[in-house]
Coordinates of C-alpha atoms in Angstrom, one line a residue:
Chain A
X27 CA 26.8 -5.9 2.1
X28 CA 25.6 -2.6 1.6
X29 CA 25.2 0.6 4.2
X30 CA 24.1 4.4 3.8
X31 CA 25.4 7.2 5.6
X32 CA 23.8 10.6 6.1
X33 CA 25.6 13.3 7.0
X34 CA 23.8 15.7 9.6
X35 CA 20.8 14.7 11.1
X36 CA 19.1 18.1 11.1
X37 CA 19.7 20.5 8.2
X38 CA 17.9 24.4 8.9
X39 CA 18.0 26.4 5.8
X40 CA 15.7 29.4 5.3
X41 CA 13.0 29.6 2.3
X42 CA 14.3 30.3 -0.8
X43 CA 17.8 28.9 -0.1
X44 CA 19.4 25.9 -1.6
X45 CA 18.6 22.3 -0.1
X46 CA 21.4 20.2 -0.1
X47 CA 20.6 16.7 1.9
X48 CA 24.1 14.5 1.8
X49 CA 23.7 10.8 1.1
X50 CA 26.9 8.5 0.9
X51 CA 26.7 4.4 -0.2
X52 CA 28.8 1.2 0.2
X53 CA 27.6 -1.0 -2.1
X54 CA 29.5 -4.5 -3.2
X55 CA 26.8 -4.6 -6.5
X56 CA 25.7 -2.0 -8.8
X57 CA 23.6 -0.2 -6.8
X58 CA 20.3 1.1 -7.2
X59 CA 19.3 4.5 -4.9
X60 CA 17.0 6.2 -3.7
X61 CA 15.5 9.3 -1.4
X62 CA 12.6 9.2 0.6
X63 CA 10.5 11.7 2.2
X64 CA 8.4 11.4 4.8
X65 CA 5.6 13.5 6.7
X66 CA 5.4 13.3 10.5
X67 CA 3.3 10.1 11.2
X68 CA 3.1 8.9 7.3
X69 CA 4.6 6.4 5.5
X70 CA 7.5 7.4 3.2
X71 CA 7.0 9.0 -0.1
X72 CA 9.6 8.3 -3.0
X73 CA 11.2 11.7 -4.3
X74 CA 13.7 10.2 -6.8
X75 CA 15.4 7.1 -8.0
X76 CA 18.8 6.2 -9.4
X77 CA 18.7 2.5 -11.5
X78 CA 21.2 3.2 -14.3
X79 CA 21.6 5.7 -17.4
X80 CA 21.6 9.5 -16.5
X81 CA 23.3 10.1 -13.3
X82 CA 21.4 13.4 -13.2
X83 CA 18.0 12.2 -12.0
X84 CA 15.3 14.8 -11.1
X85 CA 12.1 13.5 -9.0
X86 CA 9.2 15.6 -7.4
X87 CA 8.5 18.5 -5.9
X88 CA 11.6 20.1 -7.9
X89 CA 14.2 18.2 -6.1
X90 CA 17.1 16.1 -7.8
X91 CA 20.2 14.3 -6.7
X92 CA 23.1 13.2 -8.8
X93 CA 24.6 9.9 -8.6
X94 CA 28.2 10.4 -8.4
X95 CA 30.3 6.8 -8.6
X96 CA 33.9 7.8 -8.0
X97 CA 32.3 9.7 -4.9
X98 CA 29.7 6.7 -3.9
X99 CA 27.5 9.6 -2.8
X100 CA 24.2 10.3 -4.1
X101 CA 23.2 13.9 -2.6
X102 CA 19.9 15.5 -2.9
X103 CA 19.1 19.1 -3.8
X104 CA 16.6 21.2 -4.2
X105 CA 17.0 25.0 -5.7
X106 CA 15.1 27.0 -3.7
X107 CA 13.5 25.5 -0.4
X108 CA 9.6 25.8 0.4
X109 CA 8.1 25.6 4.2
X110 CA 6.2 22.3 2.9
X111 CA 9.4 20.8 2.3
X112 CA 9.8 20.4 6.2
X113 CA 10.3 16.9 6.6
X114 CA 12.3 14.0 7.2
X115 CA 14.4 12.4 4.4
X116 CA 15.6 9.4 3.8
X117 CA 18.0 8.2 1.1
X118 CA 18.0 4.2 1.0
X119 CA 20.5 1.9 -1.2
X120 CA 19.3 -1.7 -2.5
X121 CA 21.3 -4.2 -4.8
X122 CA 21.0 -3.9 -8.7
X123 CA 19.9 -7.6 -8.8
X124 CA 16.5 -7.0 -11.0
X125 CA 14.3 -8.6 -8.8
X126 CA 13.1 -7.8 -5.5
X127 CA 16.1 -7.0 -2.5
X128 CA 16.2 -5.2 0.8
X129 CA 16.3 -1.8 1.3
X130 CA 18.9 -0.1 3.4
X131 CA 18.4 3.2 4.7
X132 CA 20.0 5.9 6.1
X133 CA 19.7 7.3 9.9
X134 CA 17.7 10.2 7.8
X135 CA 17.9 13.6 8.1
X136 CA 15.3 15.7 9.6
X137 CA 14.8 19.5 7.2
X138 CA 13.4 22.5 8.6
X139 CA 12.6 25.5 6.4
X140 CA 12.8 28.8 8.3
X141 CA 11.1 32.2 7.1
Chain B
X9 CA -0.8 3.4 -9.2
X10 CA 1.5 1.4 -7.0
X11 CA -0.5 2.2 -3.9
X12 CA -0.1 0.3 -0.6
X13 CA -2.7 0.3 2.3
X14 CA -2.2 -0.8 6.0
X15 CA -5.4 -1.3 8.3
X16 CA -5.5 -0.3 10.9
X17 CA -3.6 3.1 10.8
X18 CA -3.7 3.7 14.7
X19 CA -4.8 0.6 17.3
X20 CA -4.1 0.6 21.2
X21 CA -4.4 -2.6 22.6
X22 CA -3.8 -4.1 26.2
X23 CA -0.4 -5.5 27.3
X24 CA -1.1 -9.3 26.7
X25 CA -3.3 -8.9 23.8
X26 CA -2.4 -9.4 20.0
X27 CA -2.8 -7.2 17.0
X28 CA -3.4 -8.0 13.3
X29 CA -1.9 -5.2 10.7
X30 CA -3.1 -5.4 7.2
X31 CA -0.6 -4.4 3.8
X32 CA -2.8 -4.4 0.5
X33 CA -1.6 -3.4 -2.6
X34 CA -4.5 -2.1 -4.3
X35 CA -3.6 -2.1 -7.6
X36 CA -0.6 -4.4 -8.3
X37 CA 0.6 -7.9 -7.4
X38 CA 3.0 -7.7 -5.3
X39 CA 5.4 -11.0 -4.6
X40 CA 7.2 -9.8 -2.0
X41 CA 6.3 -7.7 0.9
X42 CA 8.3 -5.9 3.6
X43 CA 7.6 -5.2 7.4
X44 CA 9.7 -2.4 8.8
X45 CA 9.2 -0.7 12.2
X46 CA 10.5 2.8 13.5
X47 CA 10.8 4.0 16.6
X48 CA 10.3 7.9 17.3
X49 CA 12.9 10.3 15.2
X50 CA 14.7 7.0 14.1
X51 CA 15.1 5.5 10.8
X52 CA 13.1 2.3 9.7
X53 CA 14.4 -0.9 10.7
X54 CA 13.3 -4.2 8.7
X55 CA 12.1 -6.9 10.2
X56 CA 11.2 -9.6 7.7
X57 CA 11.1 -10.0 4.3
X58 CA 7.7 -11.9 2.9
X59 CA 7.0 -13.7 -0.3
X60 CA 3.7 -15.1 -1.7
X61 CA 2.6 -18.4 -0.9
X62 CA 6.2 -18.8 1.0
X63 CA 7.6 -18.7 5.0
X64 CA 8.9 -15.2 6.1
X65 CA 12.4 -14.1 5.9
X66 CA 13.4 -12.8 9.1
X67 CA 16.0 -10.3 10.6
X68 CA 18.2 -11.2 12.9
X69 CA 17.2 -10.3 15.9
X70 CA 13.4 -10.1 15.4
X71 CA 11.2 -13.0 17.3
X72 CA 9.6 -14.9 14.6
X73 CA 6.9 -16.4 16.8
X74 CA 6.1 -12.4 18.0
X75 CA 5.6 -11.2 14.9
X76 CA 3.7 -13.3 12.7
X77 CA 4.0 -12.8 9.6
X78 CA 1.5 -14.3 6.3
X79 CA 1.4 -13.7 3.0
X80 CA -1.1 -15.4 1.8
X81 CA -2.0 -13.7 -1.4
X82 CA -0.2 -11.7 -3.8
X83 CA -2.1 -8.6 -3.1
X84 CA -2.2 -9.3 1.2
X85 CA 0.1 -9.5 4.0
X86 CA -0.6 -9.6 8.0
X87 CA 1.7 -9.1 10.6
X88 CA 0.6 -10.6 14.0
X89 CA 2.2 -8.6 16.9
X90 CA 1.6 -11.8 19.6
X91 CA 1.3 -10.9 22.9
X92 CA 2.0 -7.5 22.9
X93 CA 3.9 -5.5 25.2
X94 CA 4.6 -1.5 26.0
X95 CA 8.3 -2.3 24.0
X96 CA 6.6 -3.0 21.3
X97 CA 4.2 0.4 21.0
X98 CA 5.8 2.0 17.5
X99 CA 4.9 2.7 14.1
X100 CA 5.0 -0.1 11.7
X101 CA 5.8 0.3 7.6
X102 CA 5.1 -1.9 5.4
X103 CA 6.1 -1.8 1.7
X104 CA 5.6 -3.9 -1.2
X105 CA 7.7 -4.5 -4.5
X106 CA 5.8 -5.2 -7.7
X107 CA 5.6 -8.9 -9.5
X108 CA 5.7 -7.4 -13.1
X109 CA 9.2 -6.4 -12.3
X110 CA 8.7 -2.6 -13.9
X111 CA 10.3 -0.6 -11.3
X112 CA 13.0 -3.4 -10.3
X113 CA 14.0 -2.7 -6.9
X114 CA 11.9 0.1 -6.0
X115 CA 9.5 -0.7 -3.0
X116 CA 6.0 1.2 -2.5
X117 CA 5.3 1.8 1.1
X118 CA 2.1 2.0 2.9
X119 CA 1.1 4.7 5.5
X120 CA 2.2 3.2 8.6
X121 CA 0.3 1.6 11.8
X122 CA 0.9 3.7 14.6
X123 CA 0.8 0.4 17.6
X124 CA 0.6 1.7 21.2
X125 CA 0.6 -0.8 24.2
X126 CA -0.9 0.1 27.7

């Protein structure tokens, strides 16, 4: 079984601050993670993925997230914040099983960029 | 690469009626394909799980003879909202995973159908 939990629904930073998105996993397996934006009535966009190697990973749009094990949190952050990075994200957990497996999501959290 | 399509991207249809969606991955083979739906400000919530050639997965919960569900090729999947409904107006997601197995467990969505039922 597997489950993602994302802490605060609706983040409000102002542009130029730091983004930080919080993203914490159950996972029985290995897991593999990921975040996910998405635009108001658009599919959802992939930002970054964790599989295995560096826990450090770094994805578009100059955001990263850091897979952290003994935390089983996987939090995403961006430097400084842009007003086109107003959006909903989504971090998502599936099983390390190498083949095709569900995707589990989180309730998302919802970013707004303020001048 | 790795692009999914959905057709239609926005249909309104009568209550009664039913409604074909389209997923294409237009430039992979895909061997499994997902069907989520979202309601407003929520988080996706799958509803089956398809592979090639094979019967649909379902979630629990989710009618199986409402949403119909084929996959009939490795690059094609419809979903068959059956006598639709006003409860079942939201925005359906599919995504698609990749046969070649290059980006295990990564899934590459479409753009969404936006269903509304009067």
């Amino acid at each position: 079984a597997q489950s993602v939990t994302q802490l605060g629904s609706h983040v409000s930073v102002s542009e130029g601050a730091l983004v930080l998105l919080r993203c914490n996993y159950s996972s029985s397996v290995p897991p593999y993670l990921f975040w996910y934006v998405q635009y108001p009535n658009q599919g959802l966009q992939l930002l970054l993925k964790y599989t295995t190697g560096a826990t450090l990973v770094k994805g578009i749009n100059g955001f990263e997230a850091e897979f952290k094990k003994s935390e089983t949190s996987f939090h995403l952050t961006k430097p400084s914040a842009h007003m086109s990075d107003a959006a909903e994200y989504f971090c998502a957990v599936s099983q390390n099983t190498g083949t095709a497996s569900k995707l589990t999501f989180g309730t998302g959290t919802r970013l707004q960029v303020t001048l | 690469g790795a692009v999914v399509s959905q057709h239609p991207s926005w249909v309104i249809c009568k209550s009664g009626t039913s409604v074909k969606i389209e997923c294409r991955s237009l430039d992979f083979q895909a061997t499994t394909m997902f069907w989520y739906r979202q309601f407003p400000k929520q988080s996706l919530m799958l509803m089956a799980t398809s592979n090639e050639g094979s019967k649909a997965t379902y979630e629990q919960g989710v009618e199986k003879d409402k949403f119909l569900i084929n996959h009939a090729s490795l690059t094609l999947s419809t979903l068959t909202v059956t006598s639709a409904h006003p409860e079942d107006s939201s925005f359906y997601i599919c995504s698609a995973s990749e046969a070649s197995g290059r980006n295990p467990g990564e899934q590459y969505f479409g753009p969404g159908t936006r269903l509304t039922v009067t």
